[in-house]
GROMACS .gro file of C-alpha atoms in nm:
model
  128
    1UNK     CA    1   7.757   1.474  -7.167
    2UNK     CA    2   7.674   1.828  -7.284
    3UNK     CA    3   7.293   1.908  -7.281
    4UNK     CA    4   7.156   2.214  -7.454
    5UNK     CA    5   6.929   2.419  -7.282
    6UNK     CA    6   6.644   2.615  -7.493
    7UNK     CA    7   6.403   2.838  -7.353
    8UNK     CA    8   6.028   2.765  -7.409
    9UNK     CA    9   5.849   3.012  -7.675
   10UNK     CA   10   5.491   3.084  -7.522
   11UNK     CA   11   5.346   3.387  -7.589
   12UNK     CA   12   5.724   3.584  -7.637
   13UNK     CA   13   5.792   3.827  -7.938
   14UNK     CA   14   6.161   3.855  -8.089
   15UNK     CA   15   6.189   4.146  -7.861
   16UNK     CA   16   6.132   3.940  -7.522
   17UNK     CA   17   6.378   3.681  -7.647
   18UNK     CA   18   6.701   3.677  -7.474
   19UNK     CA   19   7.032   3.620  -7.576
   20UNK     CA   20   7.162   3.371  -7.362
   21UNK     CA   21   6.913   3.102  -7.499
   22UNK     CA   22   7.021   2.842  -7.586
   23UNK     CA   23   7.320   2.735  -7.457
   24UNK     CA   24   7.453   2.417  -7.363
   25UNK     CA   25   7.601   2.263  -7.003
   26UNK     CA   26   7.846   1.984  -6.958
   27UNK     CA   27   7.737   1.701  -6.690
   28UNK     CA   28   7.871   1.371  -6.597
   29UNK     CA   29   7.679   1.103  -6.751
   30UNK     CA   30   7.506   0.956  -6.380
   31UNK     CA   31   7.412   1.326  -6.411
   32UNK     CA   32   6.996   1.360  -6.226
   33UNK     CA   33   6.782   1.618  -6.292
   34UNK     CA   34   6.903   1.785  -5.969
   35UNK     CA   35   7.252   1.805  -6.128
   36UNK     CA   36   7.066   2.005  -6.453
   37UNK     CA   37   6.910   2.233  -6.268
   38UNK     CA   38   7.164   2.342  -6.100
   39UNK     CA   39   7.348   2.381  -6.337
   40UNK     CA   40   7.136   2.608  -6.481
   41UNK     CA   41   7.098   2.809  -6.208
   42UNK     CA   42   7.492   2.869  -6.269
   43UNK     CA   43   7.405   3.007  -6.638
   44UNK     CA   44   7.135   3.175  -6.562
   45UNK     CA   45   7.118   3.302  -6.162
   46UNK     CA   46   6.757   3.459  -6.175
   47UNK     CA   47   6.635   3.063  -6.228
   48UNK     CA   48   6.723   2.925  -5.905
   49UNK     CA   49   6.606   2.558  -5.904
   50UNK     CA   50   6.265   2.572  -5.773
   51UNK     CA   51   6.184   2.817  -5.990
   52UNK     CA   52   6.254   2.548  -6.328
   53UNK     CA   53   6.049   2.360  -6.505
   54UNK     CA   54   6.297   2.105  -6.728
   55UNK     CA   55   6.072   1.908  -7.022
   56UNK     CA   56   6.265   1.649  -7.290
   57UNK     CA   57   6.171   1.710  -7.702
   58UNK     CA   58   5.831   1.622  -7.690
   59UNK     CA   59   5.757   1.894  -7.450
   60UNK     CA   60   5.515   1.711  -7.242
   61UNK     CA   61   5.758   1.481  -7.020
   62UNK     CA   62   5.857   1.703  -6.745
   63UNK     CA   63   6.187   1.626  -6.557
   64UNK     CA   64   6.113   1.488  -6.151
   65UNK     CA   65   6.365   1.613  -5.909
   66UNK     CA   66   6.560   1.336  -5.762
   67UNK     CA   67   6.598   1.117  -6.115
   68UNK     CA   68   6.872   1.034  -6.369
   69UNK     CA   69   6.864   1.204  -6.703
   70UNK     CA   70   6.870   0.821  -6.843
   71UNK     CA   71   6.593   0.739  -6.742
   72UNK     CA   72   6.448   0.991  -7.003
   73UNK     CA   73   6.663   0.907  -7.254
   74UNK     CA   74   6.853   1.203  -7.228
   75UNK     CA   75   7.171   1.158  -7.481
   76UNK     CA   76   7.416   1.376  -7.574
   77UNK     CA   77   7.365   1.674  -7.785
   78UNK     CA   78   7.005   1.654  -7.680
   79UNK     CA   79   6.779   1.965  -7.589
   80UNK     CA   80   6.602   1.984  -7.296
   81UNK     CA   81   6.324   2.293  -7.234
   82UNK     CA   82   6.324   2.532  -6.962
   83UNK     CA   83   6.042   2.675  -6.892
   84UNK     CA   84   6.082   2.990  -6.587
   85UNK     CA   85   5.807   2.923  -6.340
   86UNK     CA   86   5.808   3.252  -6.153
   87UNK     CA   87   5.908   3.294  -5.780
   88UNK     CA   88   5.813   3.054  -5.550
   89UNK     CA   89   5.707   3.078  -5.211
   90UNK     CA   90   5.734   2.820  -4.906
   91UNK     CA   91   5.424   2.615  -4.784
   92UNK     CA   92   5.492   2.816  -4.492
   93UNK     CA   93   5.403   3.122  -4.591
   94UNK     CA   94   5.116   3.041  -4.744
   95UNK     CA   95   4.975   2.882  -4.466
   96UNK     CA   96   5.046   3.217  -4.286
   97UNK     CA   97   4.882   3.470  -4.547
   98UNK     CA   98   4.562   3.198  -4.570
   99UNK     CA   99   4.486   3.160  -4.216
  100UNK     CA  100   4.618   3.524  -4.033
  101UNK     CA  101   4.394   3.731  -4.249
  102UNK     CA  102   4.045   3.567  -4.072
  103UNK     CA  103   4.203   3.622  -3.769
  104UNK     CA  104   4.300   3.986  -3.809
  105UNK     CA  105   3.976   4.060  -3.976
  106UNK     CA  106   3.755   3.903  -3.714
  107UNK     CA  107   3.949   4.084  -3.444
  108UNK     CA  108   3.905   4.465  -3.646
  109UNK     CA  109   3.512   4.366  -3.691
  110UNK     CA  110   3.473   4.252  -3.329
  111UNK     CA  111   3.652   4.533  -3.173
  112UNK     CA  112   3.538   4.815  -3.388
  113UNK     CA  113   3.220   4.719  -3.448
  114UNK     CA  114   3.135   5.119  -3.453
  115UNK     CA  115   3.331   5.238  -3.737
  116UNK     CA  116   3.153   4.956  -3.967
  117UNK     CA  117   2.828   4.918  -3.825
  118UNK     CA  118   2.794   5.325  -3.779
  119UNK     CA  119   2.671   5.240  -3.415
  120UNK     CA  120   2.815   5.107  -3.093
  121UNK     CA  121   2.723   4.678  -3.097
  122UNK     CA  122   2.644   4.520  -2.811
  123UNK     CA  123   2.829   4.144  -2.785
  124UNK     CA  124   2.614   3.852  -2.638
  125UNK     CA  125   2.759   3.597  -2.414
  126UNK     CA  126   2.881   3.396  -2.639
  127UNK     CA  127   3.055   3.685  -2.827
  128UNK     CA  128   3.285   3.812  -2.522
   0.00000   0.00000   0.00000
């Protein structure tokens, strides 16, 4: 089955427009979505899977991970929208950057109390 691949319009001049778009990929026809994107990412290497956002004609039916293109109706000769979502970063870090910041913060306050407050603090009990 050979699917072409056309990159969504929003908000790009002629300029922006690249050259490579559209093209078209060849997959088996028990091809999943999985199977697209990656091959994709062999077109285009900047658009590594988690990074694409796949949508059928009408735009508004985006492609799940894990399911077969027929279950969208996806037929040959069709043309499926990619739309780049940016990098992407792990849960991971995220929960890193959210919850290290407090604690660094609370640690510079607490321990130089002086250079913020203009005068040396003295901690309660409960503080030390």
């Amino acid at each position: 089955m050979r699917v072409n691949i056309d990159k969504r319009g929003s908000g790009t001049t002629p300029k922006q427009a690249s050259s490579k778009y559209p093209f078209t990929v060849e997959l088996p026809d028990s091809a999943t979505v999985d199977d697209l994107k990656n091959a994709v990412y062999k077109q285009a290497k900047a658009l590594y899977p988690d990074r694409q956002r796949l949508t059928v004609g009408d735009k508004k039916t985006v492609l799940a991970s894990g399911e077969t293109l027929a279950k969208y109706s996806v037929n040959d000769g069709d043309t499926i929208f990619l739309k780049d979502l940016g990098p992407q970063i792990g849960w991971r870090t995220v929960f890193y950057i959210e919850y290290i910041g407090p604690i660094i913060f609370h640690y510079l306050i607490y321990n130089f109390s002086e250079l913020v407050y203009g005068q040396a603090v003295e901690h309660s009990e409960v503080q030390r």
